[in-house]
Short mmCIF file of C-alpha atoms in Angstrom, two decimals:
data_model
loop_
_atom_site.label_atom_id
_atom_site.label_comp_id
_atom_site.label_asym_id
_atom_site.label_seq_id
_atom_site.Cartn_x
_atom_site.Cartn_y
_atom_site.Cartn_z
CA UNK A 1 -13.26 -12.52 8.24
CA UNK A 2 -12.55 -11.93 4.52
CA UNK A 3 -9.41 -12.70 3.24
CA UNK A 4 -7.98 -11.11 -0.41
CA UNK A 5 -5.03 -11.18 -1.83
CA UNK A 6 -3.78 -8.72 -4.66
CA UNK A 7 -0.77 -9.45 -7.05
CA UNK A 8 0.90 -5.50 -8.17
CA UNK A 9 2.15 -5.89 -11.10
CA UNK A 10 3.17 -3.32 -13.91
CA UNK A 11 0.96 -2.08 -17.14
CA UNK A 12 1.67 0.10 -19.73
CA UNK A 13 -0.86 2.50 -18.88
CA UNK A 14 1.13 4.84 -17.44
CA UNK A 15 4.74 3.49 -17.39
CA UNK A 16 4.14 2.47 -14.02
CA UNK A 17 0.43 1.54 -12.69
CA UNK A 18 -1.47 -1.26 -10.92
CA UNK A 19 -2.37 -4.18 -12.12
CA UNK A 20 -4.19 -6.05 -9.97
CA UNK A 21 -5.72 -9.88 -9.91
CA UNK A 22 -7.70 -11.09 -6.97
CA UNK A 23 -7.41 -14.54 -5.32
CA UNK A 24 -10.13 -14.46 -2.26
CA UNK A 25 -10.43 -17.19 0.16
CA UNK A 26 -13.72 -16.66 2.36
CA UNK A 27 -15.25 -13.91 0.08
CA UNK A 28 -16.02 -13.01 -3.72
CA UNK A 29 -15.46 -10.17 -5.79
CA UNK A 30 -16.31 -11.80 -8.66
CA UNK A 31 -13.98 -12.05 -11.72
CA UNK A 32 -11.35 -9.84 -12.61
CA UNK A 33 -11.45 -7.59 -15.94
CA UNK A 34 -10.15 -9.48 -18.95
CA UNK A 35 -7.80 -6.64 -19.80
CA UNK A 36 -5.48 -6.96 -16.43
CA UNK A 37 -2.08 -7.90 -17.04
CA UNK A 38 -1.43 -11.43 -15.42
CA UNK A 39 1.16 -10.78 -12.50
CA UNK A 40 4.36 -10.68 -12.59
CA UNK A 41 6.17 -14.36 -11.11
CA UNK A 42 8.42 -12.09 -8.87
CA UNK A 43 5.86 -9.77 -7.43
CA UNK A 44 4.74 -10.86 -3.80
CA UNK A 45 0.68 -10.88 -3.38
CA UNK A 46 -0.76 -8.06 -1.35
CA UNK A 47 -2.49 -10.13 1.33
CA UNK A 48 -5.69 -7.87 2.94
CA UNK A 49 -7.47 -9.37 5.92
CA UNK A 50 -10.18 -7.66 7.96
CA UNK A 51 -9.77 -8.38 11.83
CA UNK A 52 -12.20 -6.39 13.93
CA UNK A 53 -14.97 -3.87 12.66
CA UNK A 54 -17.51 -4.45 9.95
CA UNK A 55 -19.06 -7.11 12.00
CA UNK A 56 -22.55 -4.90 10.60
CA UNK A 57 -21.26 -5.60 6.72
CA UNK A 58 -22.54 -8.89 5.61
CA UNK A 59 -19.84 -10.74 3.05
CA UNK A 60 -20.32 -9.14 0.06
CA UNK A 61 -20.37 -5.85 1.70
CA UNK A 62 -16.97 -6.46 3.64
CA UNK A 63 -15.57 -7.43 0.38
CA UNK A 64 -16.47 -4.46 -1.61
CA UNK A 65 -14.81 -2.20 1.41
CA UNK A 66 -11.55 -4.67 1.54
CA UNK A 67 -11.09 -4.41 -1.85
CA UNK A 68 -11.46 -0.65 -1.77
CA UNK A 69 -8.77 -0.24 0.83
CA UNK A 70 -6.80 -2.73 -1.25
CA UNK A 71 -6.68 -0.69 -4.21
CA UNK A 72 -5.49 2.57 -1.94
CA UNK A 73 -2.52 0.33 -0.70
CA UNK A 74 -2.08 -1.15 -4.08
CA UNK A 75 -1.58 2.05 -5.57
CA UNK A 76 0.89 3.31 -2.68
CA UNK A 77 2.68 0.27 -2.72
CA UNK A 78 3.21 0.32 -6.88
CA UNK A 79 3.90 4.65 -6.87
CA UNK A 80 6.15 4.51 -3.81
CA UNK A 81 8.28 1.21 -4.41
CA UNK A 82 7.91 -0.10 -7.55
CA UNK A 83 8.23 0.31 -10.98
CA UNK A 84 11.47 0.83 -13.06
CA UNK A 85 14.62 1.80 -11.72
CA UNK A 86 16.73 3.79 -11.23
CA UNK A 87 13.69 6.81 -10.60
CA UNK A 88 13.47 9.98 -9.53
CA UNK A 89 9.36 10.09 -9.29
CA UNK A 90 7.94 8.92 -5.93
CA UNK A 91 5.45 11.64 -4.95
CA UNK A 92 2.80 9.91 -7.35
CA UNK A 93 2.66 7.30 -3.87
CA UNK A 94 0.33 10.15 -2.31
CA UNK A 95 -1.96 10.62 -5.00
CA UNK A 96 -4.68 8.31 -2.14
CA UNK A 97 -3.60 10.63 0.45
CA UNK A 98 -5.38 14.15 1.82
CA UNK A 99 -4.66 17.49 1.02
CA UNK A 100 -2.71 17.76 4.32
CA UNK A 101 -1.26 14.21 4.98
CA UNK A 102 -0.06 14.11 1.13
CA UNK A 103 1.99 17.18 2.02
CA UNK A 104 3.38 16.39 5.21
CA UNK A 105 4.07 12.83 3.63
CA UNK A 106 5.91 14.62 1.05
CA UNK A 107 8.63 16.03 3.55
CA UNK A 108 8.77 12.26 4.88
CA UNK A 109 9.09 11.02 1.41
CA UNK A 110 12.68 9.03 1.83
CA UNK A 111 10.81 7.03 5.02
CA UNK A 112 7.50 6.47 3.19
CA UNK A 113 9.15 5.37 -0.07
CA UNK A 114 12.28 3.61 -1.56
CA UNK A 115 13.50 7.39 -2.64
CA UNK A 116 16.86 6.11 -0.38
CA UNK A 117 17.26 3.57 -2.88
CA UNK A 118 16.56 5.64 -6.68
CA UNK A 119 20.05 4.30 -8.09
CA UNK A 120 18.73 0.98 -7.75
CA UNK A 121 18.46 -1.24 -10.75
CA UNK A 122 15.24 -2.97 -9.24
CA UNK A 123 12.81 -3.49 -6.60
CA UNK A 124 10.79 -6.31 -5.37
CA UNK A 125 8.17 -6.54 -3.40
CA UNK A 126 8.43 -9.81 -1.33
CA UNK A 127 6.21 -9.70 1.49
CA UNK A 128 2.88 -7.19 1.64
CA UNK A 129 0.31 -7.80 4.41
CA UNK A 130 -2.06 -5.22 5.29
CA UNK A 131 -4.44 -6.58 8.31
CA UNK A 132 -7.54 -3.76 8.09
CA UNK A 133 -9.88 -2.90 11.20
CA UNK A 134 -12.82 -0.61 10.54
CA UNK A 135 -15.36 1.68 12.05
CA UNK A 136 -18.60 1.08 11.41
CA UNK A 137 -22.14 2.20 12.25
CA UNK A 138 -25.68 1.13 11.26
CA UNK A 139 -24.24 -1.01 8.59
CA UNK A 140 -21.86 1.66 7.05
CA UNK A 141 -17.56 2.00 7.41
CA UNK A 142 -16.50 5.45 7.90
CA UNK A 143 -13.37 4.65 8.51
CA UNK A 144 -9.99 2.44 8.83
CA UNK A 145 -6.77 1.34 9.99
CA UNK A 146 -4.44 -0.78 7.93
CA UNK A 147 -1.41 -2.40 9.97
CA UNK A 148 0.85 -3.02 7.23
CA UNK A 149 4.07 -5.69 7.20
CA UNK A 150 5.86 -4.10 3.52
CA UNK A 151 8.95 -5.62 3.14
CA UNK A 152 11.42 -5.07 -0.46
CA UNK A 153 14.62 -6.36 -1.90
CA UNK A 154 16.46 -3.73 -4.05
CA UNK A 155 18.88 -4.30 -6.25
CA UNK A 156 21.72 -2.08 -6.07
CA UNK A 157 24.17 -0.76 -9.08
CA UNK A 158 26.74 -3.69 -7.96
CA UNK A 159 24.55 -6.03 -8.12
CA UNK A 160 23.74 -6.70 -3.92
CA UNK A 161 21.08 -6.82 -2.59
CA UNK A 162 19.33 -4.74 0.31
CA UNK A 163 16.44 -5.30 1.99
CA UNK A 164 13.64 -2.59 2.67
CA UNK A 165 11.10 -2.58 5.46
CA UNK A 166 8.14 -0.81 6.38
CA UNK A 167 5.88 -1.26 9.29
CA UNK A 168 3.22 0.49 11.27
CA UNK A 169 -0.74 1.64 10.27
CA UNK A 170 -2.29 3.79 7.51
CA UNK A 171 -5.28 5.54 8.84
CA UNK A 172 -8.10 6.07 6.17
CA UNK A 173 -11.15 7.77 5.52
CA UNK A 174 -14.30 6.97 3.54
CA UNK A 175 -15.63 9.35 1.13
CA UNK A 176 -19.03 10.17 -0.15
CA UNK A 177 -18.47 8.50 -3.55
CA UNK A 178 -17.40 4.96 -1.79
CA UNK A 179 -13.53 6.54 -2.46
CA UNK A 180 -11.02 6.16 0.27
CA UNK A 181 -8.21 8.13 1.12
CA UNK A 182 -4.76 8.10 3.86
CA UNK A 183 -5.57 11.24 6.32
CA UNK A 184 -2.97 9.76 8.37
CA UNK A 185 0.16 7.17 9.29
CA UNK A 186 2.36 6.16 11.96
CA UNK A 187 4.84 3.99 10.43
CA UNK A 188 8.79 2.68 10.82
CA UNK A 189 11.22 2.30 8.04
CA UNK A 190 14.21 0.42 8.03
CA UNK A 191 15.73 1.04 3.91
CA UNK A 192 18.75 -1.56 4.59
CA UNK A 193 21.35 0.83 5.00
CA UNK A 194 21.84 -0.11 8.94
CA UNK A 195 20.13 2.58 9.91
CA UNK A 196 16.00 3.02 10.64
CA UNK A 197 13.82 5.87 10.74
CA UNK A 198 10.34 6.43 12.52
CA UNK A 199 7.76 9.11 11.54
CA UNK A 200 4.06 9.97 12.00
CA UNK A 201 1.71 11.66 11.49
CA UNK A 202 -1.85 13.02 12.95
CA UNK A 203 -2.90 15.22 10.27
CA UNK A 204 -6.31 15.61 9.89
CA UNK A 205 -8.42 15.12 6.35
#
């Protein structure tokens, strides 16, 4: 199975975007665009494996749909738990999402972002693996699941730190233009605070 990992960094594109350079063991992508922005040394690497489905795809083809769902949970990760601090912003996080799960993600905002922790100085990601299985049919995905192991350190106003975690699946859709998109997620969240909170969700695209 292909393996690809994806370092989020920041660029100035937009005050707070993706940038993202790929390291693949097991599969090829081919080179990166000379204009990303190497990495920053403190962000962790999003690590994307494929574990059952696409069996149909042959390597290249797996790649091209890994990488695809990479850049959905790139983007989340970046929108939702990233960028400077202190923020106010997170609902950019379900720009990837549909119609319907983007709004009832919205209401679940301070479990499917670090809104808990806005006053923070900084965040870090330190540990992002996203382990995708797919549906596929006569050699073409229509769809995924992403079990994702997100876990943060935020720095607070006084200087400690606390430690964010979020586990559980994104389930996503491919569109007719090779786009994909979150339709739905059943996820836990634990923001440091001593206390944990469990949502999900089975709205429909």
């Amino acid at each position: 199975m292909g393996h690809t990992r994806r370092h989020v960094g920041r660029t100035a594109r937009t005050g707070v975007a993706v940038g993202v350079a790929l390291l693949v063991s097991g599969c090829s992508t081919g080179s990166p665009p000379d204009d990303e922005e190497t990495p920053s040394a403190e962000s962790a690497a999003l690590r994307v494996q494929t574990v059952t489905g696409a069996e149909s795809l042959d390597e290249a083809a797996r790649a091209e749909v890994e990488g695809a769902v990479g850049d959905v949970l790139s983007d989340y990760v970046v929108e939702g738990f990233l960028g400077e601090f202190p923020r106010q912003d997170f609902v950019r996080a379900f720009e990837s999402f549909t119609s319907v799960a983007a709004r009832k993600a919205t209401r679940d905002i301070d479990l499917l972002t670090a809104a808990t922790v806005r006053d923070a100085t900084a965040v870090r990601a330190t540990e992002l693996d996203a382990r995708l299985s797919f549906l596929d049919e006569a050699g073409e995905v229509h769809g995924g699941t992403a079990a994702v192991h997100f876990t943060f350190e935020a720095t607070m106003e006084d200087g400690s730190t606390r430690p964010l975690a979020l586990d559980g699946r994104f389930m996503l859709e491919a569109g007719d233009d090779d786009s994909w998109s979150i339709f739905g997620y059943d996820v836990t969240f634990d923001d440091g605070d001593e206390s944990s909170a469990e949502t999900e969700s089975e709205a429909g695209s």
